[in-house]
Coordinates of C-alpha atoms and ligand atoms in Angstrom, one line a residue:
X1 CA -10.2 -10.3 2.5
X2 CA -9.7 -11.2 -1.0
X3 CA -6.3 -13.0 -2.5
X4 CA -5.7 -11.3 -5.8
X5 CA -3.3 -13.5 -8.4
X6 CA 0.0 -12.3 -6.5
X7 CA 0.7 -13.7 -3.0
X8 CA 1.2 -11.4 -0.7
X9 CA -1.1 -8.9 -2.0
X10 CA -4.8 -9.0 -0.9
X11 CA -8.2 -6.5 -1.1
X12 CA -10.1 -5.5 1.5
X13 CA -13.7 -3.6 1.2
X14 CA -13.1 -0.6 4.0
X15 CA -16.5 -1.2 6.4
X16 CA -18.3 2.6 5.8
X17 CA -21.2 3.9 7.9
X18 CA -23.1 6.3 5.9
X19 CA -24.5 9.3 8.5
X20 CA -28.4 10.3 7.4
X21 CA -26.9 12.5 3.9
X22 CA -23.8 13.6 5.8
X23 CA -21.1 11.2 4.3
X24 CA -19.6 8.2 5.1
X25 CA -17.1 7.3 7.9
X26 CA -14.5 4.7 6.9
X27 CA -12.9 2.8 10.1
X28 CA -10.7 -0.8 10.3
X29 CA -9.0 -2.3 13.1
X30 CA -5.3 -3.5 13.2
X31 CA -3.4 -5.7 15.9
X32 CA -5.2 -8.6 16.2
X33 CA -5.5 -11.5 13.6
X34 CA -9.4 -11.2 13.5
X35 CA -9.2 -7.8 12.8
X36 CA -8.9 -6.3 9.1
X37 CA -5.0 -5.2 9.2
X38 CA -3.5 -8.1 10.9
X39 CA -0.8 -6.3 11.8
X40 CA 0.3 -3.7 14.9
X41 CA 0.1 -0.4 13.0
X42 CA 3.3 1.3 14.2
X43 CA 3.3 3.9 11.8
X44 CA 0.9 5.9 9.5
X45 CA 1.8 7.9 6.7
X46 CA -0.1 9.8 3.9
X47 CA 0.9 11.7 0.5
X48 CA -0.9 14.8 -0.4
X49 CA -0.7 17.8 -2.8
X50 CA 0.5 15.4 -5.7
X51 CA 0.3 16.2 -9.1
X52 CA -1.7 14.3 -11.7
X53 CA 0.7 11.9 -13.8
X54 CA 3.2 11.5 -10.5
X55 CA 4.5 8.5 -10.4
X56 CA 6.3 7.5 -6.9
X57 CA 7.1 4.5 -5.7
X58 CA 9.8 2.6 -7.0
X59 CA 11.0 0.4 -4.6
X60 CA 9.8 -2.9 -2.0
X61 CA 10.1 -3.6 1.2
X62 CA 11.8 -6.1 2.9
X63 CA 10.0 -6.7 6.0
X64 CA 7.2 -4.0 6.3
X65 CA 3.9 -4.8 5.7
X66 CA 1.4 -2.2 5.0
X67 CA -2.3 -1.0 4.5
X68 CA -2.8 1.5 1.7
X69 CA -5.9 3.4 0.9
X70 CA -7.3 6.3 -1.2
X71 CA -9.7 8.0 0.5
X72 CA -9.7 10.9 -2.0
X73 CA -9.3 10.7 -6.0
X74 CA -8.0 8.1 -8.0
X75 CA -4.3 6.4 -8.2
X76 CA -3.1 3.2 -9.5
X77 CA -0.7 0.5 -7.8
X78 CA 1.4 -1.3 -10.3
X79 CA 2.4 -4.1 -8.0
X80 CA 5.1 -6.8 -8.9
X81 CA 6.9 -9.8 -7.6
X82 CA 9.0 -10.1 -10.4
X83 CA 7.1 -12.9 -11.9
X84 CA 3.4 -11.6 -12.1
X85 CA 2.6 -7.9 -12.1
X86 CA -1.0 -6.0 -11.4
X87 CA -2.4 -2.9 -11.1
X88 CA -4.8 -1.9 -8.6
X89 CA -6.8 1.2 -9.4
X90 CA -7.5 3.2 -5.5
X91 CA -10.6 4.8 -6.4
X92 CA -12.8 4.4 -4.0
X93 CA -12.3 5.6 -0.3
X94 CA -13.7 2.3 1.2
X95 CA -10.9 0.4 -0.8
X96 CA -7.7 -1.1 0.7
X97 CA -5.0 -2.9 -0.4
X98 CA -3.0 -5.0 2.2
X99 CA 1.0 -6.2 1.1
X100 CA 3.0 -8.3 3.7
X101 CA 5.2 -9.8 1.0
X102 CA 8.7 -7.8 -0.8
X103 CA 6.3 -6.7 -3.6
X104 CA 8.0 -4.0 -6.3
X105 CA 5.4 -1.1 -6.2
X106 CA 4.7 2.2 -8.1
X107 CA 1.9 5.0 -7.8
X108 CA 0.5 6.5 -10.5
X109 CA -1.5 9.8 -9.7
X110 CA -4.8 9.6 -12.1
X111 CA -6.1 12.9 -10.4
X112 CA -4.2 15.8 -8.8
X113 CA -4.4 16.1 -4.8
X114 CA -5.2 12.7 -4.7
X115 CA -4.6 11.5 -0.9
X116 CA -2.4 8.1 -0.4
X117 CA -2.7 7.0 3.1
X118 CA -0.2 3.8 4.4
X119 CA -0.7 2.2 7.4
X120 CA 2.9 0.3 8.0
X121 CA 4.2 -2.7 10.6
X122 CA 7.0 -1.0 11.5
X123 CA 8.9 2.5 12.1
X124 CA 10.9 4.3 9.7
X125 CA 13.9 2.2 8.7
X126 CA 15.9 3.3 4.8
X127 CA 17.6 -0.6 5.6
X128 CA 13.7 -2.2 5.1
X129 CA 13.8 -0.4 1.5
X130 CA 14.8 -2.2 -1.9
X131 CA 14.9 1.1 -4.5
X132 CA 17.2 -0.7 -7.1
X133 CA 14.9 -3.4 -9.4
X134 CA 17.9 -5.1 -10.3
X135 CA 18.7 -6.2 -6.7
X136 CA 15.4 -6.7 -5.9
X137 CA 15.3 -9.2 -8.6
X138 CA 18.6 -11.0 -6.9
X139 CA 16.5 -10.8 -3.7
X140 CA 13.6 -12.4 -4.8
X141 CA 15.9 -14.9 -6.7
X142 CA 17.6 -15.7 -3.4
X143 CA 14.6 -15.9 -1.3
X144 CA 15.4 -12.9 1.4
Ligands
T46_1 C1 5.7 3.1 0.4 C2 4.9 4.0 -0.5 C3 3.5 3.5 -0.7 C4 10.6 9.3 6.1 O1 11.5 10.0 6.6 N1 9.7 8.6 7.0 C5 8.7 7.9 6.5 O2 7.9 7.4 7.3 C6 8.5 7.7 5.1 C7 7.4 6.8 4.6 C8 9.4 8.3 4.3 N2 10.4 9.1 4.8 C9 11.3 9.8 3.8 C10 12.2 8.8 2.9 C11 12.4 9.7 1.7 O3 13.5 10.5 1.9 O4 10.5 10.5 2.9 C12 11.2 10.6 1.7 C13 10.2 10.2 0.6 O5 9.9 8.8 0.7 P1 9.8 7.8 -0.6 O6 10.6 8.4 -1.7 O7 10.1 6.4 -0.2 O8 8.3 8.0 -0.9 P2 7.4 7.1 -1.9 O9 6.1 7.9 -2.2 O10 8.1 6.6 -3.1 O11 7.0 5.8 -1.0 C14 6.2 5.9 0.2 C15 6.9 5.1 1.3 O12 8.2 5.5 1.5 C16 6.9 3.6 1.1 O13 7.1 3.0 2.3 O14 5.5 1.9 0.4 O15 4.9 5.3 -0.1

């Protein structure tokens, strides 16, 4: 796992196994703290048929934490915690980003159809979701 300069917000390199010129299979492993998503994976959730120069997002969590990967075509993560902000270009299918922190995150589609897979804590919950900045800004400020 590698930090990047936000807490909260680490890389991992997907483990691939290439099959003699056929592709590549991508696998991790949640639910233990050894594994790669230290987290139970309650939920998984992807995003497809996207146009090119989509941006979603919009909003942090509270609680969740989540695994997001690409593994087709190319979109960026602007991530911020109001006091740094990064972007973290998916563009590779072995190429995951891990958040367990209320990080501020958009998704900017850099090729149509591009594939956004999440791998998240928790179950559905609209009460987890911050979607206005300016009272994610007051959260942060207050510390929850
Ligand atoms: C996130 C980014 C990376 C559900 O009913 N169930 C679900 O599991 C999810 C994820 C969403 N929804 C509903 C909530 C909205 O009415 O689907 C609708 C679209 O969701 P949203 O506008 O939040 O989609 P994005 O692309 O902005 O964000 C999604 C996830 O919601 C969010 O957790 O971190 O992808």
């Amino acid at each position: 796992m590698q930090k990047t300069e936000i807490g909260g917000v680490d890389l991992i390199e997907i483990k691939r196994i290439e099959t003699l010129g056929e592709g590549y299979l991508q696998f991790f492993e949640g639910n233990s703290f050894q594994k790669d998503f230290p987290y139970e994976i309650k939920r998984i959730y992807y995003i497809t048929e996207t146009p090119k120069g989509i941006c979603r997002g919009g909003h942090a969590h509270k609680a969740l934490k989540q695994i997001l990967f690409c593994p087709y075509g190319d979109i960026t993560l602007v991530l911020s915690d109001t006091k740094k902000r990064i972007d973290i270009k998916l563009d590779k299918p072995n190429k995951a980003v891990i958040i367990s922190k209320p990080i501020w995150r958009e998704m900017r589609w850099n090729i149509e159809n591009s594939v956004l897979c999440v791998g998240a804590s928790e179950y559905y919950d609209e009460n987890d979701y911050i979607r206005d900045y300016d009272q994610y800004i007051e959260y942060m400020k207050r510390g929850k």
